[in-house]
Every structure is written in structure tokens, then in C-alpha cells.
Amino acid sequence: MTEVRLAECAGFCFGVRRAVDTVYEQLGTGKTIYTYGPIVHNGEVVRELEERGVRVIQNREELLGMSPGASREEAVIIRAHGVPREICEILESKGFACVDATCPFVKKIHRIVERESRAGRHIVIVGDPRHPEVEGIRGWCDGPATVVENAEEARNFALSEGCELCIVSQTTFNYNKFQDIVEIFQKKGYNNNIVNTICNATEERQRSARAIAAEADVMIVIGGKHSSNTRKLYEICSRECANTYFIQTLDDLRLELPKAVRLVGITAGASTPNKLIEEVQNYVRIKL
Ligand code: SF4
């Protein structure tokens, strides 16, 4: 008998759920709602919100070109990833009603880097420099900051010995890679203040995905193709299970089930709605 098992921690995390709920709450106010960037890295969710009238401000330049909402009938929601401080200042100066749905765990990193950089420490952010969360964190530093994405960049990093560093991480960064990078910094003789800011939701999701993938004959990872945490789940699962599929929606799934399949595992990135996970689960059950 084949089992279909969903990873314990799959789909929306606390921060994303909170941000999406905020958008729906704000829709109820009758205001024109904007989100600064797509509210989640999931095309389906964003499309559904667009159909309900939510508009996406793509970047700083677009925001700068917008007219202020004179009657405050327009609200801009800041998504769970957060934004640089400058964006908050622009929103305020333009008179938009700003609804901050930055995840509290990300907000905490903003406070850490602000405080530590004001204390004179060089900030090292371990993460993907192109990711909006990292851009946001960088935008709260009040002094020099460097984004380090891998061990090679960590090895090449050079400041004079004795310098004071504060090292934080993108919340969705892989825990083991973070540890490797931290070790490299520890050997350099800096005075390091290391704050592991990887979110538990990510660790838990990765751990439960790895555990199922290690047992599964087929593994399905659901999530947006731009979602870094989903890509990491795919990476982890592929290492454990050769038959790992990465899909955005059910339409992408061309499932070739091997004969005598005992276990099909399913996991999903932080931006994947429950509805989609359920659809995939049902589909697989029907295929068996
Ligand atoms: Fe917040 Fe963690 Fe979700 Fe990121 S992964 S939005 S830090 S709960």
C-alpha cells in the first residue's frame, strides 16, 4: 500500500500568513490597496489578489513616481520580507497610509543591524544579495555592510584584524551553510558578534522535508520558482531522493510513479497556500 505523506511543516509560515491576512483585512476597509512588491513569492496568490484590486508597486522608482494619496484612501502594505528604511521614509513623506506587515522575525534583524552598526560594527549579512529581504536588512544598517553568500566570499572577505563585526543571516538561509561561513569568520581573528537569525520555520520545514525525502520513493516540492526557500527545499530533497519534482501548480506535475512505490512525500515552500497543497495531495492519491 502506497502512502502519501505531507511534511509536518509545509506551506505558509507564520509571517507570510500574517502578511496575506493583513492584505485581506485591508481590502475590507474599502481603500485602494497596494503592496510594495508581491506580497508572497507565489504567482497564484498574487493573481488572486490582483483580481480583487490589489496593485503591486514593483520598486522604489515606481513608488517615487506615484502621487501621494491626499485623502489617505490608499494604503501600502509592506510584505513579510520587509523593506529598507528609506522606503518607509518615502511612504511617510508622500502621505501614504503605511501598513507594516514585515514579519516580526525580520523586524528583529532590522533592529539588530541598526543598533550594531550604530555601535560601529561592520555588518555581515549571510544571504542572497538579490533577495528583497537582504536588501531590506541592508537598508537598516547605519554604516558599512557586506552581503556574503557563500564560503568563497567569506574567505575573500578582508578587514583589518581586530575589527568588530556583527554577523546575521537571511531568515531563509540554509543552517549548515551558515555555520560553515561563520566558522570561516571565526578563524579570521575579528571580534565577532554572531546572531543566528535563521527563522525556525525555515529550519523546521527543511528538517521535516529532509526526513520524508530520505524515506520517500518520490518527493514533490511545491512553491514559486522565485521563492528561495522553496528552491532550497528542492535542493535538500533532491539530495535525499532522486525522484524529486519541483512544481508551481498542479498543472506542472507530470508524475511518473515508479512501480512498487511505497511512499510519496510532499512538502511546500513558505509561500504556498494550503489550497494548492491539498490539490496536489488529492491528485497523487487518485493517481495511485
Ligand atoms: Fe517570518 Fe520566518 Fe516566515 Fe520569514 S520564514 S516570513 S522570518 S516566519
PDB file of N, CA and C in Angstrom, residues 125-161:
ATOM      1  N   ILE A 125      25.886  40.297   6.351  1.00  0.00           N
ATOM      2  CA  ILE A 125      24.594  39.611   6.187  1.00  0.00           C
ATOM      3  C   ILE A 125      24.865  38.369   5.352  1.00  0.00           C
ATOM      4  N   VAL A 126      24.631  37.210   5.933  1.00  0.00           N
ATOM      5  CA  VAL A 126      24.832  35.977   5.177  1.00  0.00           C
ATOM      6  C   VAL A 126      23.532  35.682   4.432  1.00  0.00           C
ATOM      7  N   GLY A 127      23.605  35.772   3.123  1.00  0.00           N
ATOM      8  CA  GLY A 127      22.378  35.567   2.354  1.00  0.00           C
ATOM      9  C   GLY A 127      22.563  35.920   0.895  1.00  0.00           C
ATOM     10  N   ASP A 128      21.468  35.926   0.190  1.00  0.00           N
ATOM     11  CA  ASP A 128      21.474  36.217  -1.249  1.00  0.00           C
ATOM     12  C   ASP A 128      21.316  37.725  -1.448  1.00  0.00           C
ATOM     13  N   PRO A 129      22.333  38.386  -2.016  1.00  0.00           N
ATOM     14  CA  PRO A 129      22.280  39.849  -2.112  1.00  0.00           C
ATOM     15  C   PRO A 129      21.115  40.367  -2.961  1.00  0.00           C
ATOM     16  N   ARG A 130      20.563  39.500  -3.815  1.00  0.00           N
ATOM     17  CA  ARG A 130      19.461  39.936  -4.688  1.00  0.00           C
ATOM     18  C   ARG A 130      18.103  39.754  -4.023  1.00  0.00           C
ATOM     19  N   HIS A 131      18.086  39.087  -2.893  1.00  0.00           N
ATOM     20  CA  HIS A 131      16.784  38.816  -2.258  1.00  0.00           C
ATOM     21  C   HIS A 131      16.262  40.073  -1.551  1.00  0.00           C
ATOM     22  N   PRO A 132      14.972  40.371  -1.746  1.00  0.00           N
ATOM     23  CA  PRO A 132      14.420  41.595  -1.132  1.00  0.00           C
ATOM     24  C   PRO A 132      14.586  41.655   0.391  1.00  0.00           C
ATOM     25  N   GLU A 133      14.549  40.510   1.041  1.00  0.00           N
ATOM     26  CA  GLU A 133      14.735  40.544   2.496  1.00  0.00           C
ATOM     27  C   GLU A 133      16.133  41.062   2.839  1.00  0.00           C
ATOM     28  N   VAL A 134      17.123  40.611   2.061  1.00  0.00           N
ATOM     29  CA  VAL A 134      18.509  41.031   2.314  1.00  0.00           C
ATOM     30  C   VAL A 134      18.667  42.517   1.980  1.00  0.00           C
ATOM     31  N   GLU A 135      18.050  42.926   0.867  1.00  0.00           N
ATOM     32  CA  GLU A 135      18.098  44.365   0.522  1.00  0.00           C
ATOM     33  C   GLU A 135      17.477  45.183   1.644  1.00  0.00           C
ATOM     34  N   GLY A 136      16.388  44.665   2.197  1.00  0.00           N
ATOM     35  CA  GLY A 136      15.720  45.355   3.304  1.00  0.00           C
ATOM     36  C   GLY A 136      16.637  45.460   4.520  1.00  0.00           C
ATOM     37  N   ILE A 137      17.258  44.337   4.882  1.00  0.00           N
ATOM     38  CA  ILE A 137      18.138  44.328   6.066  1.00  0.00           C
ATOM     39  C   ILE A 137      19.291  45.320   5.857  1.00  0.00           C
ATOM     40  N   ARG A 138      19.834  45.273   4.667  1.00  0.00           N
ATOM     41  CA  ARG A 138      20.946  46.168   4.350  1.00  0.00           C
ATOM     42  C   ARG A 138      20.524  47.623   4.528  1.00  0.00           C
ATOM     43  N   GLY A 139      19.284  47.889   4.186  1.00  0.00           N
ATOM     44  CA  GLY A 139      18.766  49.253   4.244  1.00  0.00           C
ATOM     45  C   GLY A 139      18.512  49.761   5.653  1.00  0.00           C
ATOM     46  N   TRP A 140      18.741  48.921   6.660  1.00  0.00           N
ATOM     47  CA  TRP A 140      18.607  49.385   8.049  1.00  0.00           C
ATOM     48  C   TRP A 140      19.965  49.531   8.723  1.00  0.00           C
ATOM     49  N   CYS A 141      21.032  49.288   7.942  1.00  0.00           N
ATOM     50  CA  CYS A 141      22.383  49.430   8.502  1.00  0.00           C
ATOM     51  C   CYS A 141      22.772  50.906   8.429  1.00  0.00           C
ATOM     52  N   ASP A 142      23.369  51.380   9.501  1.00  0.00           N
ATOM     53  CA  ASP A 142      23.788  52.786   9.527  1.00  0.00           C
ATOM     54  C   ASP A 142      25.279  52.942   9.300  1.00  0.00           C
ATOM     55  N   GLY A 143      25.876  51.977   8.660  1.00  0.00           N
ATOM     56  CA  GLY A 143      27.317  52.017   8.422  1.00  0.00           C
ATOM     57  C   GLY A 143      27.640  50.948   7.402  1.00  0.00           C
ATOM     58  N   PRO A 144      28.923  50.563   7.280  1.00  0.00           N
ATOM     59  CA  PRO A 144      29.288  49.580   6.263  1.00  0.00           C
ATOM     60  C   PRO A 144      28.647  48.206   6.489  1.00  0.00           C
ATOM     61  N   ALA A 145      28.231  47.607   5.389  1.00  0.00           N
ATOM     62  CA  ALA A 145      27.608  46.281   5.456  1.00  0.00           C
ATOM     63  C   ALA A 145      28.035  45.480   4.238  1.00  0.00           C
ATOM     64  N   THR A 146      28.260  44.191   4.433  1.00  0.00           N
ATOM     65  CA  THR A 146      28.654  43.319   3.326  1.00  0.00           C
ATOM     66  C   THR A 146      27.729  42.113   3.312  1.00  0.00           C
ATOM     67  N   VAL A 147      27.277  41.762   2.115  1.00  0.00           N
ATOM     68  CA  VAL A 147      26.475  40.544   1.999  1.00  0.00           C
ATOM     69  C   VAL A 147      27.394  39.420   1.535  1.00  0.00           C
ATOM     70  N   VAL A 148      27.355  38.313   2.253  1.00  0.00           N
ATOM     71  CA  VAL A 148      28.203  37.167   1.927  1.00  0.00           C
ATOM     72  C   VAL A 148      27.287  35.988   1.630  1.00  0.00           C
ATOM     73  N   GLU A 149      27.475  35.426   0.446  1.00  0.00           N
ATOM     74  CA  GLU A 149      26.530  34.397   0.018  1.00  0.00           C
ATOM     75  C   GLU A 149      27.073  32.980   0.156  1.00  0.00           C
ATOM     76  N   ASN A 150      28.426  32.859   0.132  1.00  0.00           N
ATOM     77  CA  ASN A 150      28.994  31.505   0.170  1.00  0.00           C
ATOM     78  C   ASN A 150      30.372  31.516   0.834  1.00  0.00           C
ATOM     79  N   ALA A 151      30.924  30.291   0.987  1.00  0.00           N
ATOM     80  CA  ALA A 151      32.183  30.137   1.713  1.00  0.00           C
ATOM     81  C   ALA A 151      33.324  30.903   1.022  1.00  0.00           C
ATOM     82  N   GLU A 152      33.304  30.900  -0.304  1.00  0.00           N
ATOM     83  CA  GLU A 152      34.384  31.576  -1.037  1.00  0.00           C
ATOM     84  C   GLU A 152      34.379  33.081  -0.722  1.00  0.00           C
ATOM     85  N   GLU A 153      33.194  33.673  -0.743  1.00  0.00           N
ATOM     86  CA  GLU A 153      33.108  35.105  -0.433  1.00  0.00           C
ATOM     87  C   GLU A 153      33.546  35.373   1.007  1.00  0.00           C
ATOM     88  N   ALA A 154      33.236  34.435   1.897  1.00  0.00           N
ATOM     89  CA  ALA A 154      33.645  34.605   3.292  1.00  0.00           C
ATOM     90  C   ALA A 154      35.176  34.560   3.397  1.00  0.00           C
ATOM     91  N   ARG A 155      35.783  33.629   2.656  1.00  0.00           N
ATOM     92  CA  ARG A 155      37.253  33.524   2.684  1.00  0.00           C
ATOM     93  C   ARG A 155      37.898  34.783   2.126  1.00  0.00           C
ATOM     94  N   ASN A 156      37.278  35.374   1.087  1.00  0.00           N
ATOM     95  CA  ASN A 156      37.848  36.568   0.451  1.00  0.00           C
ATOM     96  C   ASN A 156      37.598  37.855   1.234  1.00  0.00           C
ATOM     97  N   PHE A 157      36.729  37.788   2.217  1.00  0.00           N
ATOM     98  CA  PHE A 157      36.387  38.992   2.982  1.00  0.00           C
ATOM     99  C   PHE A 157      37.609  39.442   3.783  1.00  0.00           C
ATOM    100  N   ALA A 158      37.937  40.726   3.684  1.00  0.00           N
ATOM    101  CA  ALA A 158      39.118  41.187   4.421  1.00  0.00           C
ATOM    102  C   ALA A 158      38.894  42.564   5.028  1.00  0.00           C
ATOM    103  N   LEU A 159      39.076  42.618   6.328  1.00  0.00           N
ATOM    104  CA  LEU A 159      39.146  43.891   7.045  1.00  0.00           C
ATOM    105  C   LEU A 159      40.368  43.747   7.938  1.00  0.00           C
ATOM    106  N   SER A 160      40.820  44.830   8.521  1.00  0.00           N
ATOM    107  CA  SER A 160      41.998  44.655   9.370  1.00  0.00           C
ATOM    108  C   SER A 160      41.630  43.867  10.629  1.00  0.00           C
ATOM    109  N   GLU A 161      42.594  43.063  11.099  1.00  0.00           N
ATOM    110  CA  GLU A 161      42.362  42.203  12.254  1.00  0.00           C
ATOM    111  C   GLU A 161      41.911  43.030  13.461  1.00  0.00           C
TER     112      GLU A 161
END
